[in-house]
Coordinates of C-alpha atoms in Angstrom, one line a residue:
M17 CA -5.1 -4.8 -44.1
A18 CA -6.0 -1.2 -46.0
S19 CA -4.8 1.6 -44.9
R20 CA -6.9 4.1 -43.9
Q21 CA -7.6 7.7 -41.8
K22 CA -6.5 6.9 -38.2
P23 CA -10.4 7.5 -36.1
S24 CA -9.2 10.7 -33.4
G25 CA -11.9 8.8 -30.4
R26 CA -13.2 10.6 -28.2
I27 CA -12.8 10.2 -24.1
L28 CA -14.7 11.1 -21.8
S29 CA -12.7 10.0 -19.0
P30 CA -8.9 9.7 -18.1
F31 CA -9.6 6.5 -16.3
S32 CA -11.5 3.5 -17.7
R33 CA -15.1 3.0 -17.2
S34 CA -15.7 0.4 -14.1
V35 CA -19.1 -1.6 -16.2
P36 CA -20.7 -3.7 -13.8
D37 CA -20.4 -7.7 -14.5
N38 CA -19.0 -9.4 -12.2
S39 CA -18.9 -12.5 -14.5
T40 CA -15.1 -14.3 -15.0
L41 CA -13.8 -14.4 -18.5
T42 CA -15.1 -18.0 -18.6
G43 CA -18.9 -17.4 -17.9
Y44 CA -19.0 -13.5 -20.2
S45 CA -22.0 -13.3 -22.2
L46 CA -21.7 -13.9 -25.9
L47 CA -24.8 -11.0 -26.1
R48 CA -22.7 -8.5 -28.9
A49 CA -19.6 -10.3 -28.5
V50 CA -16.6 -10.5 -30.6
P51 CA -14.3 -13.3 -29.9
F52 CA -10.6 -12.9 -30.7
T53 CA -6.7 -14.2 -29.5
L54 CA -3.8 -12.4 -29.2
R55 CA -0.7 -14.9 -30.1
G56 CA 3.5 -14.2 -30.3
P57 CA 5.5 -12.0 -28.3
L58 CA 4.5 -8.3 -28.4
K59 CA 6.0 -6.4 -31.2
S60 CA 4.6 -9.2 -33.8
R61 CA 1.4 -10.4 -32.1
I62 CA -1.0 -11.9 -34.7
L63 CA -4.8 -11.0 -34.3
K64 CA -6.9 -13.8 -35.2
W65 CA -11.2 -13.1 -35.1
G66 CA -13.3 -15.8 -33.6
D67 CA -16.2 -14.4 -36.4
E68 CA -15.1 -11.8 -39.0
T69 CA -18.9 -11.6 -39.6
L70 CA -19.2 -10.1 -35.8
A71 CA -16.2 -8.2 -35.9
S72 CA -17.4 -6.6 -38.9
R73 CA -20.2 -5.0 -38.1
L74 CA -18.7 -4.0 -34.8
L75 CA -16.2 -2.2 -36.0
Q76 CA -17.6 -1.0 -39.7
N77 CA -14.8 -2.3 -41.8
P78 CA -15.0 -5.0 -44.4
S79 CA -13.5 -8.6 -43.4
S80 CA -10.8 -7.7 -45.8
E81 CA -9.9 -4.3 -43.9
L82 CA -10.1 -6.1 -40.2
P83 CA -6.9 -5.8 -38.2
A84 CA -4.8 -8.6 -38.5
T85 CA -2.1 -7.6 -36.1
E86 CA -2.1 -6.5 -32.4
G87 CA -0.6 -3.1 -33.8
E88 CA -3.3 -2.6 -36.2
F89 CA -6.0 -2.8 -33.9
T90 CA -3.6 -0.1 -32.2
D91 CA -3.7 1.7 -34.8
I92 CA -7.7 2.0 -34.6
L93 CA -7.6 3.7 -30.8
N94 CA -6.3 7.1 -29.6
G95 CA -3.8 7.3 -27.6
H96 CA -5.1 6.8 -24.6
A97 CA -7.5 3.8 -24.9
A98 CA -3.9 2.5 -27.0
R99 CA -2.1 3.1 -23.2
L100 CA -5.1 1.4 -21.0
R101 CA -4.8 -1.5 -23.2
R102 CA -0.7 -2.0 -23.2
S103 CA -0.9 -0.8 -19.6
A104 CA -3.6 -4.0 -19.5
I105 CA -1.6 -6.5 -21.1
E106 CA 1.6 -5.9 -19.5
L107 CA 0.0 -7.3 -16.0
L108 CA -1.0 -10.7 -17.1
K109 CA 2.7 -12.2 -15.4
S110 CA 1.0 -15.7 -14.9
D111 CA -1.1 -18.0 -16.6
G112 CA -5.3 -17.6 -16.0
D113 CA -4.8 -13.9 -15.1
Q114 CA -7.1 -11.5 -16.2
Y115 CA -7.8 -8.1 -16.9
R116 CA -11.1 -5.5 -18.4
V117 CA -10.7 -1.9 -20.3
T118 CA -13.4 0.2 -21.6
Y119 CA -12.8 2.9 -24.0
E120 CA -14.5 4.6 -27.1
I121 CA -13.3 3.8 -30.5
L122 CA -14.4 6.1 -33.8
R123 CA -16.1 4.0 -36.5
P124 CA -15.8 4.6 -40.1
D125 CA -19.5 5.6 -40.1
N126 CA -18.2 8.3 -37.6
Q127 CA -20.0 6.6 -34.6
T128 CA -18.7 7.0 -31.0
I129 CA -19.4 3.5 -29.2
W130 CA -18.1 2.1 -25.9
I131 CA -16.1 -0.7 -26.0
E132 CA -15.8 -3.4 -23.7
E133 CA -12.4 -5.5 -24.0
R134 CA -11.3 -8.9 -21.3
G135 CA -9.1 -11.1 -22.2
E136 CA -7.3 -13.7 -20.3
R137 CA -3.5 -15.3 -20.0
L138 CA -3.4 -18.4 -21.5
T139 CA 0.6 -19.4 -21.8
G140 CA 3.6 -17.1 -22.0
D141 CA 7.0 -16.9 -21.5
G142 CA 8.0 -15.9 -18.2
D143 CA 6.1 -12.3 -17.5
A144 CA 5.5 -11.7 -20.9
P145 CA 2.0 -13.4 -22.3
D146 CA 2.2 -15.2 -25.9
N147 CA -1.5 -16.6 -26.6
I148 CA -4.1 -14.6 -25.6
S149 CA -7.9 -15.1 -24.7
C150 CA -10.4 -11.8 -25.5
L151 CA -13.6 -10.6 -26.1
L152 CA -14.8 -6.9 -27.4
R153 CA -18.5 -6.0 -26.9
D154 CA -19.8 -3.0 -27.7
I155 CA -21.3 -1.4 -24.1
T156 CA -22.2 1.7 -25.4
E157 CA -26.6 1.3 -25.2
Q158 CA -25.7 -0.1 -21.2
I159 CA -23.4 2.9 -20.6
I160 CA -26.1 5.8 -21.8
N161 CA -28.7 4.0 -19.6
Q162 CA -25.7 3.7 -16.7
E163 CA -25.0 8.0 -17.4
S164 CA -28.6 8.3 -17.7
S165 CA -30.0 6.8 -14.6
E166 CA -27.1 8.3 -12.5
T167 CA -28.3 11.8 -13.7
R168 CA -31.7 11.0 -12.6
M169 CA -30.1 10.1 -9.3
R170 CA -28.9 13.3 -8.5
Y171 CA -30.4 15.2 -10.2
E172 CA -33.6 17.3 -9.5
S173 CA -35.6 17.1 -13.1
R174 CA -37.2 20.5 -12.5
T175 CA -34.5 22.9 -11.4
G176 CA -31.5 20.7 -12.4
L177 CA -30.4 21.6 -8.9
Y178 CA -29.0 18.1 -7.2
N179 CA -31.8 16.4 -5.6
A180 CA -32.1 15.5 -1.6
A181 CA -30.0 12.7 -1.4
Y182 CA -27.5 13.9 -3.5
F183 CA -27.2 16.4 -2.0
D184 CA -26.6 14.6 1.6
E185 CA -24.4 12.2 -0.1
I186 CA -22.2 15.1 -0.7
L187 CA -22.0 16.8 2.5
F188 CA -21.7 13.1 4.3
H189 CA -18.4 12.4 1.8
M190 CA -17.0 16.4 3.0
S191 CA -17.5 16.1 6.4
Q192 CA -14.8 13.0 6.0
V193 CA -12.1 15.4 4.6
G194 CA -12.9 17.9 7.1
P195 CA -15.4 20.0 9.2
I196 CA -18.3 21.6 7.1
G197 CA -19.3 25.1 7.1
S198 CA -22.6 27.0 7.3
L199 CA -25.7 25.7 4.5
I200 CA -27.9 28.2 3.3
T201 CA -31.7 27.7 3.7
L202 CA -33.7 29.2 1.0
E203 CA -37.8 28.8 1.2
I204 CA -40.5 30.2 -0.5
S205 CA -42.7 30.5 1.8
N206 CA -46.4 31.2 -0.1
S207 CA -45.5 28.0 -2.8
R208 CA -48.6 26.8 -1.9
A209 CA -50.4 30.0 -2.2
I210 CA -48.7 29.9 -5.6
L211 CA -49.6 26.3 -6.4
E212 CA -53.6 27.0 -5.8
N213 CA -53.8 30.3 -8.3
F214 CA -51.6 29.5 -11.0
G215 CA -51.4 26.2 -11.5
P216 CA -48.6 23.2 -11.3
A217 CA -46.6 24.1 -14.7
A218 CA -46.8 28.1 -13.9
F219 CA -45.2 26.7 -10.4
D220 CA -43.0 24.3 -11.9
Y221 CA -41.7 27.4 -14.7
M222 CA -41.4 29.4 -11.7
L223 CA -38.8 26.8 -10.0
E224 CA -36.6 26.8 -13.0
A225 CA -36.3 30.3 -13.3
L226 CA -35.3 30.9 -9.6
A227 CA -33.1 28.3 -9.9
L228 CA -31.2 29.8 -12.5
R229 CA -31.0 33.2 -10.8
I230 CA -29.0 30.8 -7.8
K231 CA -27.1 29.2 -10.5
G232 CA -26.0 32.8 -11.4
E233 CA -24.8 33.5 -8.3
L234 CA -23.0 30.7 -7.3
D235 CA -18.8 30.1 -8.1
P236 CA -18.0 26.7 -9.4
N237 CA -17.2 24.8 -6.3
D238 CA -20.3 25.9 -4.4
Y239 CA -23.4 23.1 -4.1
A240 CA -26.7 24.1 -4.5
A241 CA -30.0 21.5 -3.9
Y242 CA -34.1 21.5 -4.6
V243 CA -34.7 19.3 -1.4
S244 CA -38.4 19.3 -1.2
E245 CA -41.9 21.7 -2.3
G246 CA -40.5 25.2 -2.4
L247 CA -37.2 24.5 -0.6
F248 CA -33.2 25.3 -1.9
R249 CA -30.0 24.6 -0.5
I250 CA -26.8 26.0 -0.8
Y251 CA -23.6 24.8 0.7
P252 CA -21.1 27.4 -0.3
I253 CA -17.0 26.5 -0.4
N254 CA -14.3 28.1 1.0
K255 CA -16.7 31.4 2.4
D256 CA -16.0 32.8 6.0
A257 CA -19.3 33.7 7.8
T258 CA -19.1 37.7 6.5
A259 CA -19.2 36.2 2.5
I260 CA -22.0 33.5 3.7
L261 CA -24.1 36.4 4.9
T262 CA -23.9 39.0 2.0
L263 CA -24.9 35.9 -0.6
S264 CA -27.7 34.9 1.5
K265 CA -29.3 38.5 1.5
K266 CA -28.6 38.6 -2.4
L267 CA -30.1 35.6 -3.1
K268 CA -33.4 36.5 -1.2
F269 CA -33.2 39.4 -3.1
L270 CA -33.3 37.7 -6.3
L271 CA -35.7 35.4 -5.5
S272 CA -38.1 37.3 -3.6
D273 CA -37.8 41.2 -4.5
L274 CA -37.8 39.6 -8.6
P275 CA -41.1 38.8 -10.0
V276 CA -41.4 35.7 -12.4
E277 CA -42.3 36.5 -15.3
S278 CA -44.1 33.8 -17.3
P279 CA -46.1 32.7 -19.8
F280 CA -48.9 32.2 -16.8
G281 CA -48.5 36.0 -15.4
Q282 CA -46.4 37.6 -12.7
I283 CA -45.4 35.5 -10.1
M284 CA -44.1 37.3 -6.9
P285 CA -42.2 34.7 -4.6
N286 CA -41.7 34.9 -1.0
C287 CA -38.5 33.8 -0.3
R288 CA -37.4 33.0 3.9
V289 CA -33.3 33.1 4.2
S290 CA -31.9 30.9 6.9
I291 CA -28.0 29.8 8.2
E292 CA -27.7 26.7 9.6
K293 CA -25.2 24.6 10.8
P294 CA -25.5 21.4 9.0
N295 CA -26.4 17.6 10.7
I296 CA -24.8 15.3 9.0
L297 CA -25.8 11.7 8.4
K298 CA -24.3 8.8 6.5
P299 CA -27.4 8.3 4.1
A300 CA -28.1 4.7 4.3
H301 CA -26.8 2.8 0.7
L302 CA -23.7 3.7 1.8
E303 CA -23.8 1.7 5.2
Q304 CA -23.2 -2.0 4.3
I305 CA -24.2 -4.1 7.0
P306 CA -22.1 -7.5 6.6
G307 CA -23.1 -10.9 8.3
S308 CA -23.9 -11.5 11.6
A309 CA -21.5 -14.0 13.4
K310 CA -21.3 -17.5 12.0
G311 CA -22.7 -16.2 8.7
T312 CA -26.3 -15.2 9.5
V313 CA -27.9 -12.5 8.5
S314 CA -31.0 -10.3 9.7
T315 CA -32.2 -7.2 9.3
F316 CA -31.4 -4.7 12.0
R317 CA -34.4 -3.9 14.3
A318 CA -32.6 -1.2 16.8
P319 CA -34.6 1.2 17.6
K320 CA -35.2 3.7 15.0
N321 CA -34.3 7.9 14.7
I322 CA -31.4 6.4 17.5
K323 CA -31.8 9.1 20.8
E324 CA -29.2 9.6 23.5
V325 CA -31.1 7.7 25.4
D326 CA -31.0 4.3 23.1
I327 CA -27.6 4.5 23.3
L328 CA -27.4 4.3 27.0
I329 CA -29.9 1.8 27.4
A330 CA -28.2 -0.5 25.5
L331 CA -25.1 0.2 27.5
E332 CA -26.6 -0.4 30.2
R333 CA -27.7 -3.6 28.8
N334 CA -24.5 -4.9 28.0
R335 CA -26.1 -4.6 23.9
F336 CA -22.4 -4.0 22.5
C337 CA -20.3 -6.7 21.9
L338 CA -17.2 -7.9 19.2
V339 CA -17.2 -9.8 16.8
Y340 CA -13.0 -11.2 15.1
Q341 CA -12.5 -10.9 11.2
P342 CA -9.5 -12.6 10.7
I343 CA -6.4 -10.4 8.9
K344 CA -4.2 -12.9 7.4
T345 CA 0.0 -13.2 5.2
A346 CA -0.9 -12.5 1.4
H347 CA 1.5 -15.3 0.7
K348 CA 0.9 -18.0 3.3
R349 CA -2.8 -17.1 4.2
V350 CA -1.7 -17.3 7.9
T351 CA -3.8 -15.6 10.6
A352 CA -2.1 -12.6 12.2
Y353 CA -4.3 -11.1 13.6
Y354 CA -8.0 -10.4 14.0
E355 CA -9.7 -6.9 14.0
A356 CA -12.4 -6.9 16.4
L357 CA -15.9 -5.2 15.4
L358 CA -18.4 -4.0 17.1
R359 CA -22.2 -5.3 17.0
Y360 CA -25.7 -4.8 18.0
R361 CA -27.3 -7.4 19.7
D362 CA -30.9 -7.1 19.4
D363 CA -33.7 -8.9 21.5
D364 CA -33.5 -12.2 20.3
G365 CA -29.7 -12.1 19.8
A366 CA -28.7 -11.6 16.8
L367 CA -26.5 -9.7 15.8
H368 CA -26.5 -6.3 13.8
S369 CA -23.9 -3.4 12.6
A370 CA -23.6 -1.3 15.3
F371 CA -23.0 1.9 12.7
P372 CA -26.3 3.6 13.4
F373 CA -25.5 3.1 16.9
I374 CA -22.4 4.9 16.1
Q375 CA -23.6 7.8 14.5
A376 CA -25.8 8.4 16.5
A377 CA -23.0 8.4 19.7
E378 CA -20.9 10.9 17.7
Q379 CA -24.4 13.4 17.3
F380 CA -24.8 13.3 21.3
A381 CA -21.0 13.4 22.4
L382 CA -21.1 9.6 23.7
I383 CA -18.5 8.4 21.0
D384 CA -16.3 8.1 23.5
Q385 CA -18.4 5.7 25.5
I386 CA -18.9 3.6 22.7
D387 CA -15.2 3.7 22.4
M388 CA -14.2 2.7 25.7
R389 CA -16.8 -0.1 26.4
T390 CA -15.0 -1.0 22.9
L391 CA -11.3 -1.0 24.7
S392 CA -13.8 -2.8 27.4
L393 CA -14.9 -6.3 25.2
A394 CA -11.2 -6.1 23.7
K395 CA -9.9 -6.2 27.3
A396 CA -12.2 -9.1 28.7
A397 CA -11.1 -11.2 25.0
L398 CA -7.7 -10.7 25.1
A399 CA -7.7 -11.7 29.0
N400 CA -9.5 -15.1 28.2
N401 CA -7.8 -16.3 24.8
P402 CA -3.6 -16.5 25.7
G403 CA -1.9 -15.5 22.1
L404 CA -4.7 -13.5 21.0
K405 CA -3.5 -10.6 18.5
I406 CA -6.6 -7.7 17.7
S407 CA -7.0 -4.2 16.0
I408 CA -9.7 -2.1 17.9
N409 CA -10.7 1.7 16.1
I410 CA -11.3 4.5 18.2
S411 CA -13.0 7.8 17.1
V412 CA -12.1 11.1 17.2
G413 CA -14.4 11.8 19.7
S414 CA -12.3 10.3 22.0
I415 CA -9.4 12.1 20.5
L416 CA -10.5 15.7 20.1
S417 CA -12.1 16.0 23.9
A418 CA -8.5 15.7 26.5
R419 CA -11.5 13.9 29.3
A420 CA -11.9 11.5 26.7
R421 CA -8.9 11.0 26.1
D422 CA -6.9 10.7 29.0
K423 CA -9.5 8.3 30.3
Y424 CA -8.8 5.7 27.3
L425 CA -5.2 5.6 27.9
T426 CA -5.6 4.9 31.1
A427 CA -8.1 2.5 31.1
F428 CA -5.8 0.6 28.1
A429 CA -2.6 1.5 30.2
E430 CA -4.6 -1.4 32.1
L431 CA -3.7 -3.9 29.4
G432 CA 0.2 -3.9 30.9
R433 CA 1.8 -6.4 28.9
R434 CA -0.6 -7.3 26.4
A435 CA -0.7 -3.4 25.1
K436 CA 1.8 -5.3 22.7
E437 CA -1.2 -6.9 21.1
V438 CA -3.0 -4.4 20.3
I439 CA -3.1 -2.8 17.3
V440 CA -5.3 1.1 17.7
E441 CA -6.9 2.0 14.0
L442 CA -7.4 5.4 13.1
T443 CA -9.2 6.5 10.0
E444 CA -6.9 8.7 7.7
T445 CA -9.4 11.6 7.2
M446 CA -9.8 11.6 10.7
A447 CA -5.5 11.4 11.6
I448 CA -5.2 14.8 8.4
S449 CA -7.9 16.5 10.6
N450 CA -6.5 16.5 13.7
L451 CA -2.9 15.9 13.1
D452 CA -1.2 17.0 15.4
L453 CA -3.3 15.5 18.5
A454 CA -3.4 12.1 16.4
N455 CA 0.5 13.0 16.7
G456 CA 0.1 12.4 20.6
F457 CA -2.0 10.4 21.1
A458 CA -0.4 8.2 18.9
T459 CA 2.9 8.7 21.3
D460 CA 1.2 7.3 24.7
L461 CA -0.3 4.7 23.4
K462 CA 3.2 3.5 21.3
N463 CA 5.5 3.8 24.8
M464 CA 2.5 1.4 26.2
G465 CA 3.7 -1.1 23.6
A466 CA 0.8 -0.4 21.0
R467 CA 1.0 -0.4 17.7
L468 CA -1.0 1.9 15.5
A469 CA -3.4 1.6 11.7
I470 CA -4.0 3.8 9.3
D471 CA -7.3 2.8 8.5
D472 CA -9.2 3.6 4.9
F473 CA -5.9 4.3 3.3
G474 CA -6.3 5.9 -0.3
A475 CA -9.5 7.9 0.4
G476 CA -8.4 11.4 2.2
Y477 CA -5.6 13.3 1.2
T478 CA -2.3 11.7 4.2
S479 CA 0.5 11.8 3.0
F480 CA 3.6 9.4 3.8
Q481 CA 5.4 12.0 4.9
N482 CA 2.2 12.2 7.6
M483 CA 2.5 8.6 8.3
M484 CA 5.8 9.0 9.4
G485 CA 4.9 11.5 11.8
L486 CA 2.5 9.1 13.2
E487 CA 4.4 6.5 13.5
A488 CA 2.4 4.2 12.6
E489 CA 3.6 1.1 11.6
I490 CA 0.4 -0.7 9.1
I491 CA -1.8 1.4 6.2
K492 CA -5.3 -0.2 5.1
I493 CA -5.8 0.0 1.5
D494 CA -9.5 1.4 1.2
G495 CA -11.2 -1.3 0.3
A496 CA -12.6 1.1 -2.6
F497 CA -8.9 0.8 -4.2
V498 CA -8.9 -3.5 -3.9
R499 CA -12.5 -4.4 -4.9
D500 CA -12.5 -6.4 -8.2
I501 CA -8.7 -5.4 -8.6
A502 CA -7.6 -8.2 -10.5
V503 CA -9.2 -6.6 -13.6
S504 CA -8.7 -2.9 -13.2
P505 CA -5.1 -2.2 -14.3
E506 CA -6.0 1.4 -12.4
K507 CA -6.3 0.4 -9.3
Q508 CA -3.5 -2.3 -9.6
R509 CA -1.1 0.8 -10.3
F510 CA -2.9 2.8 -7.6
V511 CA -2.0 -0.4 -5.0
R512 CA 1.2 -1.0 -6.2
L513 CA 2.6 2.8 -5.5
L514 CA 0.9 2.1 -2.0
A515 CA 2.6 -0.9 -1.2
E516 CA 6.5 -0.2 -2.6
M517 CA 6.3 3.8 -1.1
A518 CA 5.6 1.7 2.1
Q519 CA 8.2 -0.5 1.6
V520 CA 10.1 2.7 1.3
F521 CA 9.1 4.3 4.6
G522 CA 9.0 0.4 6.4
L523 CA 5.6 0.4 6.8
K524 CA 3.0 -3.0 6.7
T525 CA -0.1 -3.1 4.1
V526 CA -3.1 -4.3 4.5
A527 CA -5.9 -4.8 1.5
E528 CA -9.3 -4.6 2.8
M529 CA -11.8 -6.1 1.1
V530 CA -10.6 -9.0 -1.0
D531 CA -13.3 -10.8 -1.6
S532 CA -12.5 -13.2 -4.2
E533 CA -9.4 -15.4 -5.0
A534 CA -7.9 -13.7 -7.7
D535 CA -8.4 -10.1 -5.9
A536 CA -5.7 -12.2 -3.5
R537 CA -3.3 -12.4 -5.8
M538 CA -3.1 -9.9 -7.6
T539 CA -2.8 -7.8 -4.1
E540 CA 0.2 -10.0 -3.5
R541 CA 2.0 -10.2 -6.5
L542 CA 1.8 -6.2 -6.6
G543 CA 3.5 -6.3 -3.0
V544 CA 1.1 -6.2 -0.2
D545 CA 1.3 -8.0 3.2
Y546 CA -1.5 -8.2 4.5
L547 CA -5.3 -9.3 3.2
Q548 CA -8.7 -8.9 4.9
G549 CA -12.3 -9.8 3.4
F550 CA -15.4 -11.8 3.5
Y551 CA -13.4 -14.1 0.9
L552 CA -10.6 -14.9 3.9
G553 CA -12.8 -14.8 6.9
R554 CA -16.3 -13.7 7.9
P555 CA -16.3 -11.6 11.3
E556 CA -17.1 -13.8 14.2
T557 CA -17.4 -14.2 17.4
L558 CA -14.1 -16.1 19.4

């Protein structure tokens, strides 16, 4: 291979980009794809192109200058991309293992392109692969379209601020970490008059000018959105009440007392300001409604805009029930216990996710009643099914309220010896935001014989030291780190680290959302103890 200047490829992210593509390597689309093989030991692997014409077109190199060894191919990559590939290939420990990485390459024509590389180990000597079948694909257009789509989904086009939907999503995610402070709402009260007197073009010009004024007053960590016609919303980060009041007054001055000089004439907006606590709702697209028992899937038909009375009626009419999803040992795939999941039964008897009711119950301070009903149903299941072992979830509302906490613990004590067959799951974000209360609650449960699990581990910031304080015995690794783990080196490294740390502290691990055999094998290889997901078993009635 003739020598040439090594390109200094540009990496947009410190991590690989994940491109939606659920196909396996054997079913991989050959559109704009270049096959090649890597053969031999690590330090002297030979690279053989399946189609040199396609490879030359992709890499913009003459056939005579195409890389002929893995080392030569690595030379055309920047440091991050080279390390990313090396880490992925090092994880090919068994025949059939696959990897997928994406990175940028700066070609000799000075054009930067995005490459997706996939590979599958065909043969090897122990942990070391010696025959790897690979594909390169130019995904530049896909990445550009994806980023353009993400931009359209998140930002309001005229102001450049977040749109209402994405702002609500930000608030929801922030609320999972800790309490949300006050929001500032700025309403242009004479929006209709401006539209009628100046026209839509002038109105848009004014919005852009006002958005620039807002941005100029915000700290880098603050969030701002344009949520509807003439309505801005600001979420200040790490500001006390005095600072928020000061900011609101400054923004009112900038939006109400200073005219907007435009090509359409001078526009004088009037601005009303209010400071309020947000109403946090989980965005609909984040709620994944699993299939109901026995694999049937139906549309949720619970009342829209669930009110307090709807929850009370559902409780009174015994509309809630439990379904049970198996949690299996990673090695032998034997069911160790079941997670009991709450479902809502409609008029036709079909089962649906109870999440809309749980969400509404948290707003109306009725979540302790939902938790008590879950515990009551679990107690009945244990009484009717000798040998059954289950885990149940509890909400933060049942721990924060002394009355609800005492009531729950009293009812739990009625399990007697069967308490040792129950695992109580707390979410990680709930545990860290209420650590002292969670510690006391966990101690009371353990004294009765129950075990404690931390759910969605990895989604928050709890340390293993905190887990020891809670005396948790199980951590459930958040499904976001497990889905497609078989082809994600970053997820593999993260889960391996969690599993190793858990072993140091004597904790068992459960991988959530295991949805394929490849992911199941990978999580087992990484040291995870138990697996949970639709691939291993859907939630069903007993």
